């Protein structure tokens, strides 16, 4: 897996891979190069056996100030059509498809500003944990535009209209507490506790069976876009696959043999 990027930092420790937006001087705004590099990284990381859990965060004090309004906004106008189409497709794909279809869970660790298209990234991650000084918002209306690209479609599907429109229409900044209240993030914690919270959660997931984690994500996201009958059928197929790939039901056998209490322990797995 390539690990040398200009706009991203990638580090690995004990099964946990941290991806950092690395443009702190631009508040980690997403430039065309950042989108290309993220697309490439997420395309490859699913096959990386050393990565059991991913943390996505921003270098410096901020998560991400949204699209790069200069490079992605103004300068893209003069690019040939095929370049615009190519980059827009990569943007849409990494934020809406690649994050969700990764077999590994991905946790957003959010500090400081999280604006515009960064809300789409927040929604695309499986879990989002923010510090109490994080600030969220859709400021587009303040420069005479709207949350464009896939941002409005994603948020309209994900948030209740009364919550989403309150912020999209006003451009008001949302506190981390409000982001938690409306379900945009999973949890808000004090700034001093953020790293412990995120790392402890990542370690908790890294202990689980990768096959089980992949199944949870697939069943969850496919259930959000299929009719109930199809969701039940998909759920059954996923069950059959996981039993086949695990060579049976080792966890249930450990429970019956009184070797495992699943409310407080995780099934032992071979990490080789
Ligand atoms: N696109 C491009 N550049 C951005 C950016 C964005 N979304 N957000 C910040 N930057 C750049 C600034 O232009 C500045 O660059 P410079 O030093 O070359 O002049 C640098 O990042 C620092 O920004 P600054 O405004 O000085 O920092 P701040 O900490 O006072 O404020 C923000 C941070 C994020 C509140 C402010 O920069 C802002 O409002 N950015 C626009 C956010 C936005 O509208 N996002 C939605 C995009 S879809």
XYZ file of C-alpha atoms and ligand atoms in Angstrom:
320
model
C 0.000 0.000 0.000
C 1.375 3.439 -0.942
C 1.932 5.522 2.170
C 3.611 8.632 0.764
C 1.055 11.325 0.109
C 1.290 15.095 -0.122
C -2.049 15.835 1.528
C -2.517 12.856 3.847
C -0.535 11.305 6.663
C -0.885 7.587 7.293
C 0.400 5.793 10.376
C -0.127 2.300 11.735
C -0.056 0.879 15.232
C -1.265 -2.513 16.444
C -3.928 -3.010 13.770
C -5.152 0.593 13.937
C -4.392 2.795 10.922
C -4.737 6.538 11.357
C -5.384 8.676 8.273
C -4.874 12.395 8.747
C -5.968 15.179 6.422
C -2.639 16.967 6.237
C -3.193 20.563 5.131
C -3.334 22.253 8.542
C -2.312 25.632 7.077
C -5.540 25.492 4.998
C -7.588 24.096 7.878
C -7.440 20.731 6.062
C -9.725 21.936 3.247
C -10.172 19.232 0.612
C -8.280 20.066 -2.589
C -8.505 18.045 -5.829
C -5.162 16.400 -4.964
C -6.449 15.440 -1.497
C -9.509 13.830 -3.094
C -7.338 11.902 -5.556
C -5.014 10.720 -2.813
C -7.866 9.714 -0.492
C -9.554 7.815 -3.312
C -6.321 5.931 -3.990
C -5.685 5.198 -0.311
C -9.210 3.962 0.439
C -9.188 1.811 -2.690
C -6.056 0.036 -1.453
C -6.532 -0.050 2.319
C -9.387 -2.556 2.215
C -6.836 -5.210 1.207
C -4.316 -4.249 3.887
C -4.107 -7.124 6.351
C -2.409 -4.896 8.955
C -5.443 -2.584 9.105
C -8.265 -3.814 11.328
C -9.675 -0.396 12.270
C -9.220 3.073 10.757
C -9.255 6.465 12.471
C -9.786 9.489 10.226
C -8.758 12.851 11.632
C -7.191 16.205 10.789
C -3.648 17.462 11.361
C -3.423 20.426 13.723
C -6.445 21.733 15.566
C -9.140 21.163 12.940
C -10.861 18.214 11.320
C -11.626 19.795 7.930
C -12.962 23.138 6.612
C -14.817 21.476 3.713
C -14.040 21.716 0.023
C -11.068 23.892 -0.895
C -13.010 26.932 -2.069
C -10.098 28.137 -4.210
C -8.692 24.967 -5.740
C -11.844 22.839 -5.851
C -14.242 25.764 -6.242
C -12.827 28.575 -8.410
C -9.892 26.902 -10.173
C -11.848 23.824 -11.246
C -14.016 26.026 -13.490
C -11.187 26.371 -16.024
C -10.404 22.634 -16.174
C -11.470 20.497 -19.167
C -14.800 18.684 -18.735
C -13.188 15.257 -18.391
C -10.989 16.469 -15.517
C -14.014 17.940 -13.720
C -16.018 14.743 -14.240
C -13.143 12.564 -13.072
C -12.554 14.490 -9.874
C -16.256 14.847 -9.050
C -16.704 11.106 -9.481
C -13.770 10.385 -7.147
C -15.124 12.850 -4.561
C -18.563 11.256 -4.628
C -17.190 7.754 -4.565
C -14.761 8.017 -1.659
C -17.147 9.910 0.599
C -20.308 7.945 -0.121
C -19.206 4.479 -1.239
C -15.625 3.683 -0.297
C -15.954 4.639 3.374
C -19.087 2.547 3.855
C -17.965 -0.467 1.861
C -14.596 -0.734 3.590
C -14.564 -4.046 5.465
C -12.806 -2.275 8.348
C -14.737 0.114 10.613
C -13.738 3.766 10.318
C -13.982 6.259 13.173
C -13.965 10.028 12.613
C -11.997 11.850 15.345
C -13.164 15.457 15.154
C -11.662 18.603 16.639
C -12.087 22.261 15.660
C -13.826 23.120 12.401
C -15.904 20.535 10.530
C -17.637 22.369 7.682
C -19.505 21.848 4.420
C -18.368 18.689 2.644
C -16.665 17.542 5.855
C -20.167 16.789 7.158
C -20.483 14.270 4.327
C -17.240 12.687 5.510
C -18.606 12.598 9.071
C -21.745 10.826 7.868
C -19.658 8.452 5.720
C -17.601 7.254 8.703
C -19.205 4.504 10.791
C -18.693 6.264 14.113
C -17.846 9.910 14.819
C -16.413 11.132 18.126
C -15.826 14.849 18.627
C -14.254 17.031 21.277
C -16.505 19.538 23.002
C -14.785 22.422 21.209
C -15.554 21.073 17.720
C -17.756 23.281 15.541
C -19.926 22.037 12.691
C -21.768 23.915 9.980
C -22.941 24.470 6.435
C -21.740 28.030 5.659
C -22.406 27.767 1.894
C -25.545 29.930 2.035
C -23.368 32.735 3.423
C -21.439 32.896 0.144
C -24.572 32.694 -1.984
C -24.462 28.980 -2.687
C -25.781 25.768 -1.137
C -24.249 22.479 0.100
C -23.557 21.206 -3.408
C -22.345 17.934 -4.915
C -23.479 15.002 -2.823
C -23.591 16.994 0.442
C -27.288 17.896 0.310
C -28.425 14.439 -0.917
C -26.405 12.700 1.801
C -27.531 14.988 4.616
C -31.165 14.999 3.451
C -31.203 11.221 3.669
C -29.378 11.104 6.963
C -30.733 13.965 9.088
C -34.290 14.892 9.917
C -35.384 17.843 7.747
C -36.088 20.127 10.712
C -32.535 19.593 11.936
C -30.705 19.706 8.598
C -32.602 22.636 7.119
C -32.146 24.680 10.288
C -28.400 24.685 9.630
C -28.390 24.575 5.783
C -30.724 27.591 5.533
C -29.107 29.723 8.228
C -25.410 28.845 7.914
C -25.402 28.869 11.732
C -22.591 27.067 13.505
C -23.558 23.971 15.449
C -21.871 23.021 18.707
C -20.558 19.499 19.217
C -23.368 18.982 21.740
C -25.952 19.922 19.102
C -24.235 17.687 16.540
C -24.642 14.813 18.999
C -28.270 15.768 19.732
C -29.267 15.646 16.051
C -27.378 12.409 15.449
C -24.648 13.814 13.197
C -21.999 12.365 15.534
C -21.987 9.404 17.886
C -20.497 11.060 20.938
C -18.972 14.280 22.289
C -16.295 14.229 24.977
C -14.092 16.789 26.709
C -11.059 17.773 24.621
C -8.684 16.269 27.183
C -10.476 12.909 26.935
C -10.767 12.697 23.155
C -7.660 10.658 22.408
C -8.318 8.164 25.196
C -11.919 7.784 24.075
C -11.087 7.296 20.387
C -8.115 5.014 21.023
C -10.001 2.886 23.530
C -12.901 2.506 21.089
C -10.538 1.643 18.209
C -8.772 -0.976 20.360
C -12.153 -2.439 21.335
C -13.028 -2.898 17.640
C -9.557 -4.224 16.759
C -10.213 -7.158 19.121
C -13.299 -8.294 17.194
C -13.453 -10.766 14.358
C -12.874 -8.847 11.084
C -15.492 -11.077 9.454
C -18.058 -10.028 12.062
C -17.230 -6.322 11.681
C -17.526 -6.535 7.906
C -20.895 -8.309 8.305
C -22.211 -5.634 10.695
C -21.365 -2.871 8.221
C -22.775 -4.667 5.184
C -26.032 -5.658 6.876
C -26.481 -2.160 8.327
C -25.862 -0.089 5.212
C -27.612 -2.447 2.806
C -30.664 -2.348 5.113
C -30.835 1.431 4.691
C -31.228 1.221 0.920
C -33.311 -1.893 0.320
C -36.912 -2.930 0.913
C -37.458 -4.950 4.140
C -37.918 -8.265 2.266
C -34.616 -7.737 0.455
C -32.884 -6.720 3.705
C -33.997 -9.941 5.408
C -32.747 -12.012 2.490
C -29.413 -10.157 2.416
C -29.090 -10.626 6.175
C -29.567 -14.378 5.742
C -26.950 -14.538 2.993
C -24.475 -12.650 5.165
C -25.169 -15.090 8.050
C -24.506 -18.078 5.834
C -21.291 -16.528 4.538
C -19.919 -15.711 7.977
C -20.608 -19.246 9.246
C -18.901 -20.664 6.160
C -15.888 -18.312 6.365
C -15.421 -18.932 10.104
C -15.727 -22.675 9.591
C -18.791 -22.921 11.845
C -19.827 -20.914 14.897
C -16.764 -20.948 17.170
C -18.077 -18.148 19.376
C -21.353 -19.941 20.121
C -19.441 -23.116 20.884
C -17.237 -21.206 23.346
C -20.400 -19.834 25.010
C -22.023 -23.260 25.333
C -18.777 -24.640 26.780
C -18.843 -21.762 29.312
C -15.571 -20.360 27.924
C -17.060 -17.035 26.786
C -19.485 -14.475 28.235
C -20.292 -12.274 25.206
C -21.712 -9.446 27.338
C -18.275 -8.795 28.771
C -15.725 -10.633 26.640
C -14.797 -10.957 22.984
C -14.362 -14.272 21.243
C -10.703 -15.193 20.887
C -9.570 -14.997 17.282
C -6.481 -15.978 15.409
C -4.832 -12.707 14.337
C -2.302 -14.265 12.005
N -11.041 26.449 1.223
C -9.852 26.990 0.920
N -9.047 27.581 1.828
C -9.476 27.595 3.100
C -10.704 27.035 3.486
C -11.509 26.440 2.485
N -12.676 25.835 2.754
N -10.869 27.227 4.818
C -9.753 27.860 5.232
N -8.917 28.089 4.195
C -7.611 28.753 4.210
C -7.741 30.281 4.253
O -7.974 30.808 2.968
C -6.376 30.645 4.817
O -5.437 30.544 3.776
P -4.236 31.642 3.646
O -3.476 31.533 4.938
O -3.466 31.209 2.459
O -4.909 32.966 3.497
C -6.110 29.512 5.790
O -6.919 28.418 5.390
C -6.463 29.841 7.211
O -7.778 30.343 7.213
P -8.243 31.505 8.218
O -9.583 31.968 7.756
O -7.156 32.509 8.349
O -8.330 30.671 9.570
P -9.320 30.828 10.793
O -8.875 29.797 11.776
O -9.419 32.240 11.230
O -10.774 30.412 10.215
C -12.351 29.007 9.035
C -11.015 29.076 9.805
C -12.457 27.554 8.593
C -13.507 29.360 9.966
C -12.348 30.002 7.859
O -11.148 29.862 7.132
C -13.508 29.792 6.900
O -14.575 30.324 7.090
N -13.278 28.978 5.840
C -14.314 28.676 4.869
C -15.108 27.487 5.343
C -16.236 27.115 4.419
O -17.001 27.950 3.955
N -16.340 25.812 4.153
C -17.344 25.249 3.323
C -16.729 24.811 2.073
S -17.834 23.760 1.159
